[in-house]
Coordinates of C-alpha atoms in Angstrom, one line a residue:
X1 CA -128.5 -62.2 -47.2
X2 CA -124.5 -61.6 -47.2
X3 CA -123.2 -64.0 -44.7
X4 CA -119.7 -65.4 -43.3
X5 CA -120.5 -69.2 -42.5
X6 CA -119.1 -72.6 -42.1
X7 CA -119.9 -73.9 -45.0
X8 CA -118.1 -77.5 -43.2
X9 CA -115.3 -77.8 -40.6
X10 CA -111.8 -78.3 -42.0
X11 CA -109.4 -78.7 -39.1
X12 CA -106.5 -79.6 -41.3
X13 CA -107.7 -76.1 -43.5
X14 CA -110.3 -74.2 -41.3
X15 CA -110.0 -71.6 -44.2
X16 CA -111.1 -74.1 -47.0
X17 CA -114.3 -74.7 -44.4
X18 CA -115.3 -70.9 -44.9
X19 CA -117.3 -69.3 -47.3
X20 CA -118.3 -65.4 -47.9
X21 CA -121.4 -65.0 -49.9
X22 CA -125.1 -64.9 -50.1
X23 CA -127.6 -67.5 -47.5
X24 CA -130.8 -68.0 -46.6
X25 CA -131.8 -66.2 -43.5
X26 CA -133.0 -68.2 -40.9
X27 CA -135.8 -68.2 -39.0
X28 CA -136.7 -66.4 -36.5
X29 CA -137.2 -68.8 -33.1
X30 CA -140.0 -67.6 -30.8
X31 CA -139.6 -65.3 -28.6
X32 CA -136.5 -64.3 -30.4
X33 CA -135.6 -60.3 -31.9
X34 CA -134.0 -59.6 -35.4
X35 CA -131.6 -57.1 -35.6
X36 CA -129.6 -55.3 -39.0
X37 CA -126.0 -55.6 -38.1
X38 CA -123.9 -52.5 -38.4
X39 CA -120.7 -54.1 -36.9
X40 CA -119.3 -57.3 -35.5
X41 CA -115.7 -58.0 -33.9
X42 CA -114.4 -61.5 -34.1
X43 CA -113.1 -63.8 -31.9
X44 CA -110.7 -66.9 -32.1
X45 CA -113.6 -69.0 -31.7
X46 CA -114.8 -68.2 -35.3
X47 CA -111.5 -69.8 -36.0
X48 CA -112.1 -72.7 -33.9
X49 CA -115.7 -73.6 -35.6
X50 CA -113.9 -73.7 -38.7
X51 CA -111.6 -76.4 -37.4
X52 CA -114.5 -78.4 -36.0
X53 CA -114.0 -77.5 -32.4
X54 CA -117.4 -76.6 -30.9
X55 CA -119.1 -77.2 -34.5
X56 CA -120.0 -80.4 -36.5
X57 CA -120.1 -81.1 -40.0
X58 CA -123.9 -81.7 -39.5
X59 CA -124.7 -78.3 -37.7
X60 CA -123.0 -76.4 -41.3
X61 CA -124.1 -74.2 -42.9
X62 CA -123.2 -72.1 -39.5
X63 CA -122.9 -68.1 -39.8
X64 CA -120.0 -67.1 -37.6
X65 CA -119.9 -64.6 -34.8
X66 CA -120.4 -63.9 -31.4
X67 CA -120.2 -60.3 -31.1
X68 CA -122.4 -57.3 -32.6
X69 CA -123.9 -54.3 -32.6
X70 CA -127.5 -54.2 -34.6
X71 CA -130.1 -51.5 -35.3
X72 CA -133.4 -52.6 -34.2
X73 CA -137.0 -51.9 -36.6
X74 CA -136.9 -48.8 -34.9
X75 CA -133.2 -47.3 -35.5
X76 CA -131.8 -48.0 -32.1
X77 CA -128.5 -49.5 -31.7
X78 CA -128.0 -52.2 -29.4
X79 CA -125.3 -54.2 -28.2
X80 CA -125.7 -58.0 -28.5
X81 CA -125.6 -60.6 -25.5
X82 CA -124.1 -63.9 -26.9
X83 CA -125.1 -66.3 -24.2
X84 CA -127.9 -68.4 -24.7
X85 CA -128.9 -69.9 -21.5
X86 CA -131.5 -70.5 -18.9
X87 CA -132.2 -66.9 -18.3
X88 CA -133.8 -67.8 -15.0
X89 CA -130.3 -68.9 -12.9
X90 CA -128.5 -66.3 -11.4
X91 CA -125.5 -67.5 -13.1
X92 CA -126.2 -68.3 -17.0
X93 CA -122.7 -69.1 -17.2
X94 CA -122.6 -72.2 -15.2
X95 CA -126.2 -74.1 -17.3
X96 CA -124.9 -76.8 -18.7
X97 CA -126.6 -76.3 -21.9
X98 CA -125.5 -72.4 -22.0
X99 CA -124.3 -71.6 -25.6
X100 CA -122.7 -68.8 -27.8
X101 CA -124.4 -67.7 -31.2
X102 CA -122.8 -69.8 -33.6
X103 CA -122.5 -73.0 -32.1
X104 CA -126.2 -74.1 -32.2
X105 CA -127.9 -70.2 -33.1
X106 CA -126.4 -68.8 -36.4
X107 CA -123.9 -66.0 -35.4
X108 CA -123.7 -62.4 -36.0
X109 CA -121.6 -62.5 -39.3
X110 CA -124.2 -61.9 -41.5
X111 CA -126.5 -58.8 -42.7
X112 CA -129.0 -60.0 -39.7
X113 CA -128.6 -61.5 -36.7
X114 CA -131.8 -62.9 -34.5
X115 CA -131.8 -63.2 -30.6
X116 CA -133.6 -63.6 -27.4
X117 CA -135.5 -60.2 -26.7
X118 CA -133.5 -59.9 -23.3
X119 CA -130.0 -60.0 -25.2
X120 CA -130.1 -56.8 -26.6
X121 CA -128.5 -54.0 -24.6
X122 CA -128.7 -50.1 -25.5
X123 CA -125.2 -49.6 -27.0
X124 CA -123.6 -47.0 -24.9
X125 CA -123.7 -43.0 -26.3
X126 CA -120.9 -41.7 -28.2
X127 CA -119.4 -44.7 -28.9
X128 CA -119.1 -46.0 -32.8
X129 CA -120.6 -49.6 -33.3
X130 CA -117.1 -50.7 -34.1
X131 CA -116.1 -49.8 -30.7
X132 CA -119.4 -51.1 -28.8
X133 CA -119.1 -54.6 -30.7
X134 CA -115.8 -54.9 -29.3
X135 CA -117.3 -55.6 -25.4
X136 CA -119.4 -58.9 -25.6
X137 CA -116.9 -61.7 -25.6
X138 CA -113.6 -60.2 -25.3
X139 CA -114.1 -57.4 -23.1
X140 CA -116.7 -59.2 -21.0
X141 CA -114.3 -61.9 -20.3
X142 CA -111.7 -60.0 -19.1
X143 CA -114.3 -58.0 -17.1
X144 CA -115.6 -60.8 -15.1
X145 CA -111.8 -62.5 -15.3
X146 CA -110.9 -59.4 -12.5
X147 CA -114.0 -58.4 -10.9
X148 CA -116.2 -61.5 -9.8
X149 CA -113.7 -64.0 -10.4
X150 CA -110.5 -63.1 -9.7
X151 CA -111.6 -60.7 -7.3
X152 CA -108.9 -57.4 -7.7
X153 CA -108.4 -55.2 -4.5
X154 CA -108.3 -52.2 -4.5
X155 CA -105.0 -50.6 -6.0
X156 CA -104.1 -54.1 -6.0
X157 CA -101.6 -55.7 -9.2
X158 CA -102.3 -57.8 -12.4
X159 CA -99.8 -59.4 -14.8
X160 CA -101.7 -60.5 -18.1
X161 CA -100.1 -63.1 -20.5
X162 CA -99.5 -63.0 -23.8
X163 CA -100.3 -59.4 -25.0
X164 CA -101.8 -58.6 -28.1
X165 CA -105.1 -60.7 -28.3
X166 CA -109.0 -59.5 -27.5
X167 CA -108.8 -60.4 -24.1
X168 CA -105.3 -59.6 -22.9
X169 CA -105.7 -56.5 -24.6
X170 CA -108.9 -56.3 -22.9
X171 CA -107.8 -57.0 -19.5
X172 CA -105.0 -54.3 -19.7
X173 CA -107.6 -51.6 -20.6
X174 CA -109.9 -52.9 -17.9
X175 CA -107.4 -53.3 -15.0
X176 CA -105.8 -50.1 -15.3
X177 CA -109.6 -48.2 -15.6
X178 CA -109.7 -50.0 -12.4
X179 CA -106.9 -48.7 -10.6
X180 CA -104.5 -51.0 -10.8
X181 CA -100.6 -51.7 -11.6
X182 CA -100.3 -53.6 -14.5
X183 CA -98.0 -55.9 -16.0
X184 CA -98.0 -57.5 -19.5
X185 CA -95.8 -60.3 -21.2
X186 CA -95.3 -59.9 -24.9
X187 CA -93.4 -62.1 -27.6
X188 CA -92.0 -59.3 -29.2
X189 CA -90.5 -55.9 -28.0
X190 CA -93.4 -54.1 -30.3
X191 CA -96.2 -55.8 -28.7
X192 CA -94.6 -54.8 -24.9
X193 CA -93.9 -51.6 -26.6
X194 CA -97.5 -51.1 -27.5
X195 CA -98.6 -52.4 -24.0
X196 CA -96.2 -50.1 -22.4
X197 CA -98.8 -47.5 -24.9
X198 CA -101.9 -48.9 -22.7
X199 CA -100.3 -48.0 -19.4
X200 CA -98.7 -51.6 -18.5
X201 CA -95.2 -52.4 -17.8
X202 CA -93.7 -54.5 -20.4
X203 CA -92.6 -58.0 -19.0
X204 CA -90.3 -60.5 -21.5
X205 CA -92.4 -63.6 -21.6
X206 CA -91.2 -65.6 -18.5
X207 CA -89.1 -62.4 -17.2
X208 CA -88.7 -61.5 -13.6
X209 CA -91.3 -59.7 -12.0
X210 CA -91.2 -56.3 -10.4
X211 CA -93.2 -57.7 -7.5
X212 CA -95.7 -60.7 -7.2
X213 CA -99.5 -59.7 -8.1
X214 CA -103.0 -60.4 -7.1
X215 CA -104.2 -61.8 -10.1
X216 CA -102.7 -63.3 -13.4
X217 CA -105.1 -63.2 -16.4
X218 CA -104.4 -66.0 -18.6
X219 CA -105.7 -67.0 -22.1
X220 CA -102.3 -68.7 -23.6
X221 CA -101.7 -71.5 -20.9
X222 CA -99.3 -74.7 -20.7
X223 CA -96.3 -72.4 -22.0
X224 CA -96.8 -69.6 -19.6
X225 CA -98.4 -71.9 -16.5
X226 CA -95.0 -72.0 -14.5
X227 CA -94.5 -68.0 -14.8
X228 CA -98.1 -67.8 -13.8
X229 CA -97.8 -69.6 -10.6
X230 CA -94.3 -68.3 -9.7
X231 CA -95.6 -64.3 -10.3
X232 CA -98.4 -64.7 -7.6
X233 CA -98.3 -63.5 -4.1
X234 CA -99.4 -65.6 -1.5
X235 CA -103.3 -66.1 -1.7
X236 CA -103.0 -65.0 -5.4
X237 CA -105.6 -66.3 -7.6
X238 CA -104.7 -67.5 -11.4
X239 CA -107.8 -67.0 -13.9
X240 CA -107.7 -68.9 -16.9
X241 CA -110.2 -68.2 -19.6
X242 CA -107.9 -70.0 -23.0
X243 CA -105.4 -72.3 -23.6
X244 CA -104.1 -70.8 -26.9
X245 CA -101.0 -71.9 -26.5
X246 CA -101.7 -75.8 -25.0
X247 CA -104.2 -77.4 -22.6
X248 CA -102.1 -79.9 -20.3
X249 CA -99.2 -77.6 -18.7
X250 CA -97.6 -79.4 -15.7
X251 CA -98.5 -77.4 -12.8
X252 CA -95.8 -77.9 -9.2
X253 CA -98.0 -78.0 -6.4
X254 CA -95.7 -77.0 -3.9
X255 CA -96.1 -73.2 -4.9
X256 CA -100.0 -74.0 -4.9
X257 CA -100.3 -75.1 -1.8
X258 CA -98.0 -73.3 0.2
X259 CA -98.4 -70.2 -1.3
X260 CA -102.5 -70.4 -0.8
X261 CA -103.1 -70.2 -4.2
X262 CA -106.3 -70.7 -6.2
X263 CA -106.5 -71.5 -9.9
X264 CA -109.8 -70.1 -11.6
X265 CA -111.5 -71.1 -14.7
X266 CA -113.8 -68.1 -16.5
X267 CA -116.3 -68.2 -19.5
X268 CA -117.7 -65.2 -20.4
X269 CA -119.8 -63.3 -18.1
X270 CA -123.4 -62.7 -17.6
X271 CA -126.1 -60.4 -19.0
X272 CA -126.0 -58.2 -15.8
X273 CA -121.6 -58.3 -15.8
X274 CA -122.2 -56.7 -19.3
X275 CA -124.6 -54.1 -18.1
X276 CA -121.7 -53.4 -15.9
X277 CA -119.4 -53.3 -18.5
X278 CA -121.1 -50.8 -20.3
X279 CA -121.5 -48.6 -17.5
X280 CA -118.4 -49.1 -16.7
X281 CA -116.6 -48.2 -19.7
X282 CA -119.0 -44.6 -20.4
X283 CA -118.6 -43.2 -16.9
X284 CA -114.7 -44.2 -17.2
X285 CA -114.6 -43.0 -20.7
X286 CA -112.7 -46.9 -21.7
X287 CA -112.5 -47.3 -25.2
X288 CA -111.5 -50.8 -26.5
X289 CA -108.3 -51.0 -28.9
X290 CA -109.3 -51.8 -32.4
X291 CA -106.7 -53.2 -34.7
X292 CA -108.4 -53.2 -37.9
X293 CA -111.7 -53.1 -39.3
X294 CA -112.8 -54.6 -42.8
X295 CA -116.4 -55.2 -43.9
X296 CA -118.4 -57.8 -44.1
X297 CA -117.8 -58.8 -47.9
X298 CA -114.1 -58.9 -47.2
X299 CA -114.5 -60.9 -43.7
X300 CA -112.3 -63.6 -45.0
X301 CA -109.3 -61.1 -45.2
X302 CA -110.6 -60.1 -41.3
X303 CA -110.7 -63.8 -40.6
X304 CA -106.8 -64.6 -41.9
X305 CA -105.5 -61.0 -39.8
X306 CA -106.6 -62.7 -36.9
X307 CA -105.6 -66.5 -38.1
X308 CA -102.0 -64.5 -38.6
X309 CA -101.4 -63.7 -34.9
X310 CA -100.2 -60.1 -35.6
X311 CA -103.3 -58.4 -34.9
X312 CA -102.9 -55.8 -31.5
X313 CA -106.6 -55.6 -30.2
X314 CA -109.7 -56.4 -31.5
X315 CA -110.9 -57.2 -35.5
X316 CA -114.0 -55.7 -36.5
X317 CA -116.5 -56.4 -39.1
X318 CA -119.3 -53.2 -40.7
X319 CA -121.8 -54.2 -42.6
X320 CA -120.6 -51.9 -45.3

């Protein structure tokens, strides 16, 4: 079958680790459902197994993806659940052996995918499978990012970092759909412009802030930790599901401590946040932003626009 896999890990060239072409399908575990795919949306961490992070050499040949939406044996579309974890904790999240397709399951970049029964979903109605593959990392990290973890009031206000990737894109969409005031840094003027276009009000990265928020949704860290810390009110909470932009920010504790702060890590989110999600997003009629779509023979081309750093919103992958 077509296929988009690690042929190694390169993290000097993650792009000489890839390779687009035909591979064995694997087997199908017990227990476990194959599905066709009919679209995928990637996710940096396709670019991070390329580079070795998350993947060894010894666990290539690894097909890439998190995200998709599949047609079962009998035509129904469903939306794919990339945790695999003990199903039986009320948190899959937090099992320390929980892990995305792709890192020890091959992933969704490929003609057919195979999971646990339980982690198919009915993909919502009306919505193209481009659009429905966009929600299982991305938009489900942003989702449980304000809701369980970072717990937004009502009419309460968010500033996201870094606009422009899956889940700051993602959190705009999802904050405003939730009622609140939004604000979202940008490294450019056209990506605050086309945040400004999602209903946020376009901060320069580091700027002065309107007023202090509720919540600060972070994916970029150490360059934007100090902005993060300084925007919050008083018993803010900071939610950090990336460190894009460096891992070890120096952090003044002062402003943690006086101000009441808390300083949240987030993963993902589980089966039942995506149900959620999904109804969510139909009865609020929240679409997720697309930037680009290529299919799957060309997913290298899809693989270097999000390498590049200029995609707005999410890349997606059709089978044809």
């Amino acid at each position: 079958m077509l296929a988009a896999y690690a042929r190694n890990v390169n993290p000097d060239d993650p792009f000489a680790a890839l390779s687009v072409g035909e591979i064995e399908p694997p087997p199908v575990p017990e227990g476990w459902t194959r599905v066709e795919l009919v679209a995928a949306s990637l996710n940096r961490h396709d670019l991070w197994s390329l580079a070795g992070v998350g993947l060894r050499a010894d666990q290539c040949p690894m097909i890439l993806g998190t995200d998709a939406v599949g047609r079962t044996e009998h035509g129904d579309e469903v939306v794919v659940y990339p945790v695999v974890a003990d199903a039986s904790l009320p948190d899959e999240t937090l099992d320390p052996k929980r892990t995305l397709l792709s890192e020890l399951h091959p992933g969704t970049l490929a003609e057919y995918v195979s999971v646990p029964a339980r982690n198919l979903l009915p993909a919502p109605k009306g919505w193209t499978a481009a659009e429905a593959a966009c929600l299982p990392t991305a938009y489900l990290t942003a989702w449980r990012m304000l809701t369980s973890r970072g717990r937004l009031p009502a009419e309460g206000a968010v500033l996201v970092q870094g606009t422009g990737g899956g889940v700051a894109t993602a959190a705009i969409v999802l904050a405003r759909a939730l009622g609140a005031r939004v604000y979202a840094t940008g490294r450019t003027p056209e990506r605050r412009e086309k945040a400004a276009e999602l209903g946020a009000t376009p901060i320069e990265a580091g700027g002065r802030m309107p007023e202090r928020v509720d919540i600060v949704v972070d994916s970029v860290g150490e360059p934007v930790m100090e902005h993060s810390v300084k925007s919050l009110k008083p018993g803010g909470r900071l939610v950090i599901c990336g460190a894009t932009g460096g891992h070890a920010p120096q952090v003044d504790l002062r402003h943690v401590f006086f101000k009441q702060l808390e300083i949240l890590g987030s993963t993902m989110g589980t089966r039942d946040e995506l149900v959620e999600l999904l109804r969510f997003c139909a009865e609020r009629e929240v679409k997720p932003v697309i930037d680009s779509t290529y299919t799957l023979a060309d997913a290298e081309s899809a693989l270097r626009r999000l390498a590049s750093g200029e995609a707005f919103g999410k890349v997606v992958v059709t089978r044809s």
